[in-house]
Coordinates of C-alpha atoms in Angstrom, one line a residue:
M1 CA 133.5 102.1 118.6
K2 CA 131.8 105.4 118.4
R3 CA 129.0 105.9 115.9
H4 CA 127.0 108.9 114.8
T5 CA 123.4 109.3 115.5
L6 CA 121.0 112.2 115.1
A7 CA 119.0 114.6 117.2
R8 CA 115.4 113.8 117.8
T9 CA 113.1 114.5 114.9
G10 CA 110.8 116.9 116.6
I11 CA 107.6 115.0 115.8
A12 CA 106.7 112.0 117.9
A13 CA 106.8 108.6 116.2
G14 CA 103.4 107.4 115.1
V15 CA 101.7 110.8 114.9
L16 CA 102.9 112.1 111.6
A17 CA 100.0 110.7 109.6
A18 CA 97.4 112.2 112.0
A19 CA 99.1 115.6 111.7
M20 CA 98.6 115.7 107.9
T21 CA 94.9 116.2 107.9
V22 CA 93.5 119.2 106.1
N23 CA 93.7 122.5 107.9
A24 CA 90.7 124.3 106.5
F25 CA 90.6 128.1 107.0
G26 CA 88.2 129.0 104.2
A27 CA 89.9 132.0 102.7
Q28 CA 93.4 132.3 101.4
I29 CA 95.9 132.2 104.2
T30 CA 98.6 134.8 104.9
E31 CA 102.3 134.3 105.0
E32 CA 102.2 134.8 108.8
K33 CA 99.6 132.0 109.1
A34 CA 101.7 129.7 106.9
K35 CA 104.6 130.3 109.3
S36 CA 102.4 129.6 112.3
I37 CA 101.1 126.3 110.8
A38 CA 104.7 125.1 110.1
L39 CA 106.0 126.0 113.5
T40 CA 103.0 124.4 115.3
H41 CA 103.3 121.2 113.3
A42 CA 107.0 120.9 114.1
G43 CA 106.3 121.7 117.8
Q44 CA 108.5 124.8 117.7
K45 CA 108.2 128.4 119.0
E46 CA 109.3 131.2 116.7
E47 CA 111.7 132.6 119.3
D48 CA 113.5 129.3 119.4
V49 CA 114.2 129.0 115.7
T50 CA 116.0 130.8 112.9
I51 CA 113.7 131.5 109.9
L52 CA 115.6 130.8 106.7
Q53 CA 112.9 131.4 104.1
I54 CA 109.3 132.3 103.8
E55 CA 108.0 132.9 100.3
S56 CA 105.2 132.2 97.9
D57 CA 105.6 130.0 94.9
V58 CA 103.5 128.0 92.4
E59 CA 103.5 124.2 92.7
H60 CA 101.3 121.9 90.6
S61 CA 99.5 125.0 89.4
R62 CA 98.7 126.0 93.0
V63 CA 100.0 128.8 95.1
V64 CA 102.0 127.6 98.1
Y65 CA 104.1 129.1 100.8
E66 CA 107.5 127.7 101.3
V67 CA 108.6 127.9 105.0
K68 CA 112.1 126.9 106.0
F69 CA 113.6 127.2 109.5
L70 CA 116.4 125.9 111.7
T71 CA 116.1 124.9 115.3
Q72 CA 118.6 125.6 118.1
D73 CA 119.8 122.0 118.0
Y74 CA 120.4 122.2 114.2
R75 CA 117.3 120.5 112.8
E76 CA 116.1 121.9 109.5
Y77 CA 112.5 121.8 108.5
D78 CA 111.2 122.8 105.0
Y79 CA 107.4 123.0 104.5
E80 CA 105.1 123.5 101.5
I81 CA 101.7 124.8 102.6
L82 CA 98.7 125.4 100.3
A83 CA 97.8 129.1 100.3
A84 CA 94.2 128.2 99.6
D85 CA 93.5 126.5 102.9
G86 CA 96.7 125.9 104.9
T87 CA 97.0 122.2 104.0
I88 CA 100.6 120.8 104.5
M89 CA 101.6 119.3 101.1
N90 CA 105.3 118.5 101.6
I91 CA 107.8 118.4 104.4
D92 CA 111.5 117.8 104.3
F93 CA 113.4 117.2 107.6
E94 CA 117.1 116.9 108.2
A95 CA 119.1 116.6 111.4
V96 CA 122.8 117.2 112.2
A97 CA 124.8 114.2 113.5
V98 CA 126.1 113.9 117.0
V99 CA 128.2 111.2 118.6
S100 CA 126.6 107.9 119.9
D101 CA 128.1 104.8 121.5
S102 CA 125.5 102.3 120.3
Q103 CA 126.9 98.8 119.5
N104 CA 123.7 97.2 118.4
P105 CA 122.9 98.0 114.8
I106 CA 119.3 97.5 113.6
S107 CA 118.2 95.2 110.7
L108 CA 116.7 96.3 107.4
D109 CA 113.3 94.9 108.5
Q110 CA 113.5 97.0 111.7
A111 CA 114.3 100.1 109.6
K112 CA 111.2 99.5 107.6
E113 CA 109.1 99.0 110.8
L114 CA 110.5 102.2 112.3
S115 CA 109.8 104.2 109.1
L116 CA 106.1 103.0 109.1
K117 CA 105.8 103.8 112.8
H118 CA 107.1 107.3 112.5
A119 CA 104.7 107.9 109.6
G120 CA 101.8 106.4 111.5
Q121 CA 101.1 103.9 108.7
K122 CA 100.4 100.2 108.6
A123 CA 102.4 97.7 106.6
E124 CA 99.3 96.3 105.0
D125 CA 98.4 99.7 103.7
S126 CA 101.8 100.6 102.3
T127 CA 104.0 99.5 99.4
F128 CA 107.8 99.9 99.7
L129 CA 109.6 101.3 96.6
K130 CA 113.0 101.1 98.3
A131 CA 114.5 99.6 101.4
E132 CA 118.3 99.3 101.3
A133 CA 121.5 99.8 103.3
E134 CA 124.5 101.8 102.4
I135 CA 127.8 102.9 104.0
D136 CA 128.3 106.7 104.2
D137 CA 131.6 107.8 105.7
G138 CA 131.9 104.5 107.5
L139 CA 128.4 104.7 108.9
L140 CA 125.6 102.3 108.2
I141 CA 122.6 104.1 106.8
Y142 CA 119.2 102.6 105.9
E143 CA 117.1 104.3 103.2
T144 CA 113.4 103.5 102.8
E145 CA 110.7 104.8 100.5
F146 CA 107.1 103.8 100.4
Y147 CA 103.6 105.0 99.4
T148 CA 100.3 104.4 101.0
S149 CA 96.9 103.3 99.6
D150 CA 95.8 106.9 99.4
S151 CA 98.9 107.9 97.3
K152 CA 100.9 109.7 100.0
K153 CA 104.7 109.2 99.7
Y154 CA 107.3 109.0 102.5
K155 CA 111.1 108.8 102.3
Y156 CA 113.4 108.1 105.3
E157 CA 117.0 107.8 106.2
L158 CA 117.8 106.0 109.5
D159 CA 121.0 105.6 111.5
G160 CA 121.8 101.9 111.2
A161 CA 123.4 102.0 114.7
T162 CA 120.4 103.2 116.6
G163 CA 117.4 103.4 114.3
T164 CA 117.2 107.2 114.8
V165 CA 115.6 109.1 111.9
I166 CA 118.2 111.2 110.1
S167 CA 115.9 112.7 107.6
W168 CA 112.4 112.2 106.3
E169 CA 110.1 113.6 103.6
Y170 CA 106.3 113.6 103.3
D171 CA 104.5 114.3 100.0
A172 CA 100.7 114.6 99.7
W173 CA 100.5 116.0 96.1
G174 CA 99.7 112.7 94.5
C175 CA 96.8 112.1 96.9
L176 CA 95.3 115.6 96.3
L177 CA 95.6 115.3 92.5
E178 CA 94.1 111.8 92.4
E179 CA 91.1 112.9 94.5
E180 CA 90.5 115.9 92.3
N181 CA 90.6 113.9 89.1
A182 CA 88.3 111.2 90.6
R183 CA 85.7 113.8 91.6
A184 CA 85.9 115.6 88.2
S185 CA 85.6 112.3 86.2
K186 CA 82.3 111.5 88.0
Q187 CA 80.6 114.7 87.0
A188 CA 78.4 114.8 83.9
D189 CA 77.6 118.0 82.0
A190 CA 79.3 119.8 84.8
I191 CA 79.7 123.2 83.0
S192 CA 76.4 124.7 81.9
G193 CA 77.7 128.1 80.8
P194 CA 80.2 130.9 81.6
E195 CA 78.9 131.4 85.1
S196 CA 79.3 127.8 85.8
A197 CA 82.9 127.9 84.4
R198 CA 83.7 130.9 86.7
A199 CA 82.3 129.0 89.7
A200 CA 84.4 125.9 89.0
A201 CA 87.5 128.0 88.5
L202 CA 87.0 129.9 91.8
K203 CA 86.4 126.7 93.7
K204 CA 89.7 125.2 92.3
A205 CA 91.6 128.3 93.2
G206 CA 90.0 128.5 96.7
L207 CA 88.9 132.0 96.1
K208 CA 85.6 134.0 96.2
A209 CA 84.1 136.1 93.4
S210 CA 84.8 139.2 95.4
D211 CA 88.5 138.4 95.6
V212 CA 89.2 138.4 91.9
T213 CA 88.9 140.5 88.7
W214 CA 87.6 138.6 85.7
G215 CA 89.0 138.6 82.1
K216 CA 87.2 137.1 79.2
I217 CA 85.3 133.7 79.3
E218 CA 85.1 132.0 75.9
R219 CA 83.0 129.0 74.8
D220 CA 84.8 126.9 72.1
H221 CA 84.8 123.5 70.4
D222 CA 87.8 121.3 69.8
D223 CA 87.1 118.2 67.6
G224 CA 83.6 118.2 69.0
Q225 CA 84.6 118.7 72.6
L226 CA 83.0 121.7 74.4
I227 CA 85.6 123.8 76.1
Y228 CA 85.4 126.9 78.3
K229 CA 88.5 129.1 78.4
G230 CA 89.0 132.0 80.7
K231 CA 91.2 134.1 82.9
F232 CA 91.0 136.1 86.1
F233 CA 93.3 138.1 88.4
Y234 CA 94.0 137.9 92.1
G235 CA 96.5 140.4 93.5
T236 CA 99.7 140.0 91.5
L237 CA 98.6 136.6 90.1
E238 CA 97.0 135.8 86.7
Y239 CA 95.0 132.5 86.4
E240 CA 94.3 131.0 83.0
F241 CA 92.2 127.8 82.6
E242 CA 90.4 125.5 80.2
I243 CA 87.6 123.3 81.3
D244 CA 85.9 120.3 79.6
G245 CA 82.3 121.4 79.4
A246 CA 80.9 117.9 79.6
T247 CA 82.8 116.6 82.6
G248 CA 84.1 119.7 84.4
V249 CA 87.7 118.3 84.2
F250 CA 90.3 121.1 84.0
L251 CA 92.3 120.6 80.8
D252 CA 94.7 123.5 81.5
W253 CA 95.4 125.5 84.7
D254 CA 98.2 128.0 84.7
I255 CA 99.2 130.6 87.4
D256 CA 101.6 133.4 86.5
T257 CA 102.9 136.4 88.4
I258 CA 102.0 139.7 86.8
D259 CA 105.1 141.8 86.2

């Protein structure tokens, strides 16, 4: 019986987690740099792929670049990259099926092991949210989903006949947001005045004072809570924020495009 399997994933098994470390470039990166980060991470050259999309967007109140491309063997990659420092926040991968003659289907436990191996994660550090088999057009497909102790999430589809990864997704947003909230909650009397509020807002945006034009900064009280409100402009973007004066926690953070 012939079965369908998939082209190779483009990232060697076991090295995915290591590849997700922060790429710090200091200043806000360019669209060209975002494209380079995505291609390098996927192990591809620009002349060997078709670029489907490169555009900026706002995700979780942060500016990101969305980079999507298709390889010559029909593997599609879709990246979300932080404009502030080049950190890869999300990856979607899909491959196109080709014919395989494998007669030895893998088990569900093997599918879980292969998912962890590809992600470079250990079973003791991971919690599975989903691990199940389904039949799709007569083919056995395993779907797994798990998160790690540092709140990174992974989703996989594997060919039940061979264990080949059909698609995978990596999501680091939860990890980043938890780290930021934890740091902010440990600060006491973090905002001492308007200048301190400006500094905190610039740090969150990953920008320098020379990069932006400031609007008004206001000091206010809401049911006894000291709050600093302000706005600034960077290129075609308008940032608005509210900060808890006692803790430095951002109560509101909005980024809009200026028409």
